[in-house]
Each structure stands twice: as C-alpha cells, then as structure tokens.
Short mmCIF file of C-alpha atoms in Angstrom, two decimals:
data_model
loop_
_atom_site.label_atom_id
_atom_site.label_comp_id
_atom_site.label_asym_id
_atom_site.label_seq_id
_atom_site.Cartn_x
_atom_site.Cartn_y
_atom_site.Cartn_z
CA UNK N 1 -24.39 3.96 -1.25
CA UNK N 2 -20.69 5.05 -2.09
CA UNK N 3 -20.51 6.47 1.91
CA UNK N 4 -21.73 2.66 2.96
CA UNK N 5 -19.37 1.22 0.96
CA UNK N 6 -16.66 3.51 2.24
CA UNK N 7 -17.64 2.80 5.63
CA UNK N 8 -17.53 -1.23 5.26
CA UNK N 9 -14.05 -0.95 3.77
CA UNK N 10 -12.39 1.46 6.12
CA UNK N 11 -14.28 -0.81 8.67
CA UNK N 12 -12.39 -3.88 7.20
CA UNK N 13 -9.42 -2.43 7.11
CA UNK N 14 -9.23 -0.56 10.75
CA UNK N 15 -9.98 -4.28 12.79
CA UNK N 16 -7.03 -5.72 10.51
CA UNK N 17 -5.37 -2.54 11.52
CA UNK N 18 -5.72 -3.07 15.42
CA UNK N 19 -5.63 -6.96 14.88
CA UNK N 20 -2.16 -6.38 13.52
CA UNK N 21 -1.05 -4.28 15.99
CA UNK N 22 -2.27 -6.70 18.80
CA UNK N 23 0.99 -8.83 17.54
CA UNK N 24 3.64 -6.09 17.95
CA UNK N 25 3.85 -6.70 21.30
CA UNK N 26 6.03 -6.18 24.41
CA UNK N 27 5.07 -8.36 27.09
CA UNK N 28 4.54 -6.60 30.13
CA UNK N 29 2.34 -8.42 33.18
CA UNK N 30 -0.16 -7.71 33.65
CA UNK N 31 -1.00 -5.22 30.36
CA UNK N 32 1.24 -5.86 27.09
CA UNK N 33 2.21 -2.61 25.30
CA UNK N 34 0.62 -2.68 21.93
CA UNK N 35 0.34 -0.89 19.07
CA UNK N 36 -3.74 -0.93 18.97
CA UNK N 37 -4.05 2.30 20.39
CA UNK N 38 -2.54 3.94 17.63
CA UNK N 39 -5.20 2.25 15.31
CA UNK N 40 -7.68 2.89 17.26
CA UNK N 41 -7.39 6.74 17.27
CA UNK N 42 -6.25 6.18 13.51
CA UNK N 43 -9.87 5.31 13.20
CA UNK N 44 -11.40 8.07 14.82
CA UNK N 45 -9.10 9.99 12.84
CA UNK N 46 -10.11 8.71 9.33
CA UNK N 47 -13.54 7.74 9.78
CA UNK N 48 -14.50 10.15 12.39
CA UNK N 49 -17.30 9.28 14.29
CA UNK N 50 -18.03 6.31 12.61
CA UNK N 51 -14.95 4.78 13.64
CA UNK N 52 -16.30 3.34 16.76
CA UNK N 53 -17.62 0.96 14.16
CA UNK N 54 -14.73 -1.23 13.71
CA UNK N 55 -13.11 -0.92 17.37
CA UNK N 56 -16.58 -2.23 18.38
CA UNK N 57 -16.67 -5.07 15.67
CA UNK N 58 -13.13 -5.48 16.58
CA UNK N 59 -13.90 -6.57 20.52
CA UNK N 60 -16.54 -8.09 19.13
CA UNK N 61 -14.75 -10.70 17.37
CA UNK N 62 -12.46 -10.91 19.91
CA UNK N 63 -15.16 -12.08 22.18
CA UNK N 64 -16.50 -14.40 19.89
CA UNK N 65 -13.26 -16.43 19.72
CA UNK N 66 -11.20 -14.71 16.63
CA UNK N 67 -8.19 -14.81 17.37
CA UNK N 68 -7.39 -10.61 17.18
CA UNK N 69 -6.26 -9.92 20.71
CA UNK N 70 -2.67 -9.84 21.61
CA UNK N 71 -0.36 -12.41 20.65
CA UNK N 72 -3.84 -14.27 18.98
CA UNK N 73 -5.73 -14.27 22.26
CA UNK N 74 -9.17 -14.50 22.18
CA UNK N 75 -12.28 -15.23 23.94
CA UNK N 76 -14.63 -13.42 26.46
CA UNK N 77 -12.00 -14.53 29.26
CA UNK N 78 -9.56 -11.98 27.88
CA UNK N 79 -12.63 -9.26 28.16
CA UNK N 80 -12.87 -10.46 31.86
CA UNK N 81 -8.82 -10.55 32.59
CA UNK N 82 -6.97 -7.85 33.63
CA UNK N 83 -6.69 -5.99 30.07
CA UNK N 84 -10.56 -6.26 29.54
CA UNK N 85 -11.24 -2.90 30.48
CA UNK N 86 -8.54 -1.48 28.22
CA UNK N 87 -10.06 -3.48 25.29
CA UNK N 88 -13.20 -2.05 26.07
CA UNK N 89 -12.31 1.23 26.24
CA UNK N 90 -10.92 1.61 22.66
CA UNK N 91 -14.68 1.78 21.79
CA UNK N 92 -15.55 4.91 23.84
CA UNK N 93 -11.69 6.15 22.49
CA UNK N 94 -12.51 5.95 19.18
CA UNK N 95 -15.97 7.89 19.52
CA UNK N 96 -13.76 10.86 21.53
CA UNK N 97 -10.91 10.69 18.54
CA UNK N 98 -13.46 10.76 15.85
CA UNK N 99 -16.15 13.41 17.12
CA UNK N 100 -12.99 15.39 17.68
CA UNK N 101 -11.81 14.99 14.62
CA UNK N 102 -15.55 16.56 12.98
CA UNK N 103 -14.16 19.98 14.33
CA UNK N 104 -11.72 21.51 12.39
CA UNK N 105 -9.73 23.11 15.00
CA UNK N 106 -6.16 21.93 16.42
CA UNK N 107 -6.95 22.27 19.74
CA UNK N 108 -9.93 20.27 19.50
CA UNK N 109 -8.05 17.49 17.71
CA UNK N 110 -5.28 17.41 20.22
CA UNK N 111 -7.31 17.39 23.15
CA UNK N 112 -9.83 14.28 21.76
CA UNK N 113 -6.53 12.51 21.11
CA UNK N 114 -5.89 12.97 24.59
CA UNK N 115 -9.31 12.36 26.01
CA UNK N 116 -9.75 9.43 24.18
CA UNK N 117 -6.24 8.10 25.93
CA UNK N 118 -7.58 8.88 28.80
CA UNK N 119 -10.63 7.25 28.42
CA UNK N 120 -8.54 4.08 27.96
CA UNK N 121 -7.20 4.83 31.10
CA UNK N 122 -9.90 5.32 32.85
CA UNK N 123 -11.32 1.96 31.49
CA UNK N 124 -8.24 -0.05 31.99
CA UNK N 125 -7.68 0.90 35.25
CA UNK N 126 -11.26 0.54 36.69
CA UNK N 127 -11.39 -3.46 35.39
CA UNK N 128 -7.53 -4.46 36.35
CA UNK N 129 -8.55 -3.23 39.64
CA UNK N 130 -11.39 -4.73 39.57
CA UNK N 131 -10.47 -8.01 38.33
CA UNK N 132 -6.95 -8.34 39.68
CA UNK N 133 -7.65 -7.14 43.53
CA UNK N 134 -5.39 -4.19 43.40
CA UNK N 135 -6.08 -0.72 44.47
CA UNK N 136 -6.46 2.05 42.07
CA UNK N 137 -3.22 3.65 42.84
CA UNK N 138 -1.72 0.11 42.44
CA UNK N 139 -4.13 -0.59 38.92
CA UNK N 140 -2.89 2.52 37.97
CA UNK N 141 1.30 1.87 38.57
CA UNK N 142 0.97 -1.09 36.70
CA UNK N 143 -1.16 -0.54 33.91
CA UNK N 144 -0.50 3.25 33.21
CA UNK N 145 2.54 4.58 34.24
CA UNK N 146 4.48 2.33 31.92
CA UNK N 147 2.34 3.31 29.15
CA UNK N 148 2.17 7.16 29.47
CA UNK N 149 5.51 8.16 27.16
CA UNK N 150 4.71 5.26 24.67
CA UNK N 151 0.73 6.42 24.25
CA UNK N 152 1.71 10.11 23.75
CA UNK N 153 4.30 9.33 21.28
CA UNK N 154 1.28 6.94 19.42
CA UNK N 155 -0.86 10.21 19.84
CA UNK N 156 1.36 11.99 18.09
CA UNK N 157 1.87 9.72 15.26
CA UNK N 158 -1.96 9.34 14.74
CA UNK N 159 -1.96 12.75 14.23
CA UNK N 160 0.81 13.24 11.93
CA UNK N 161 -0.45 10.52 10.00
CA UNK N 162 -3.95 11.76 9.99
CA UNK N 163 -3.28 14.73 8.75
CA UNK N 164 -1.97 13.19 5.68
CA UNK N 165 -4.78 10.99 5.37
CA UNK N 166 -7.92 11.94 6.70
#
C-alpha cells in the first residue's frame, strides 16, 4: 500500500514537473528547447522503472487537451506536429533512465542517461522527418544539433540531483 501511494505521489508530482518545464521555453522552429527532458530522466532517476508512469500519463493528458505541452499547447495535433515524436519518446526515455538507475553502478547510470537522450533523438527525428518532409540529415540539423550541449548539461544535472535524491 505505502509503495502505491508512493508511486501516485511521485507520479503527481513528475507530470507537474515536466508540465512546468514545458513553460521554460526558448522558442526555436521547429522544436522549442525545454526543460522536460531533465524531468523526464529526473523520473527515471527517482522512481526508476516506474517512472515511465507519469511521462506516459503526462502525453497522455497532453493528448487529451490539458494544456501541459509547451507554452500550454495541447491536443493530439501537437503529437502529430513536428515535436510529436520527441514527446513520445520521453516515455521509452524514462524506461532507459529508470531501469538504469536499478543497477547500482556509475557506468550503467551514465550510459542510460545517455541512451535514454538518445532515444529522444531517435524519436524526434524519425516524426519531424516524417511529418515535416525533411530528410533525416535535415530532421536531424534542426531538431538535434541545437540541442546536443543543452541535453548533456540536463544529463548532468539529473544526475547530480539524483544522487541527492533518489
């Protein structure tokens, strides 16, 4: 019962987490850098495995019209715009981050961190190709290479803060 209840709370708190950081924005077409990534491995981090609850429930609302995507977006048109696939992939990110996290070693850690950013990538890049007409190396100038310094320095952060709190 008490792990449940743990569970539903972290849960709460993690979407207001990401929803939050949805609205520290930096407007960049066609991907705004946000600060949802670094809540979404925080969750992996904290709840390990089980924090591809909330990232799930997070989209989820999303979709459903709650207004928790960036800048208050919401709807399943932002899912099928060009930062759909990044949305989706914090899901499969948080999975990576918090299976990771289940091992104790640093290495481990590091590279789920990693993988899961990757992931994100890999996500991102696939659907704004996909739903913007651009090539991959063209999907990938756009909605990665501005990203890479700012997404390891978020890495880094989720870890230094999870190992305070996790």
């Amino acid at each position: 019962m008490i792990r449940r209840a743990r569970i539903l709370a972290l849960s709460g708190t993690f979407i207001a987490l990401i929803a939050a950081g949805s609205w520290l924005s930096i407007p960049l077409p066609p991907v705004p850098l946000t600060l949802q990534t670094l809540f979404v491995l925080l969750a992996g981090i904290v709840m390990k495995r089980c924090g591809v609850i909330p990232v799930t429930l997070y989209v989820l609302l999303g979709a459903a019209g709650l207004p928790v995507f960036h800048n208050g977006a919401a709807g399943l048109g932002i899912l099928l715009g060009p930062t759909g696939g990044f949305l989706v992939g914090f899901i499969p990110a948080a999975l990576i981050t918090g299976v990771a996290y289940e091992h104790k070693s640093t290495k481990i850690r590091v590279s789920g961190l990693f993988a899961a950013t990757a992931v994100t990538y890999v996500f991102g890049v696939a659907w704004l190709s996909f739903s913007a007409s651009l090539s991959i190396p063209q999907a990938i100038l756009l909605g990665v290479a501005p990203f890479i310094v700012g997404d390891v320095v978020k890495a880094a952060a989720a870890y230094t803060i999870g190992k305070r709190v996790a």
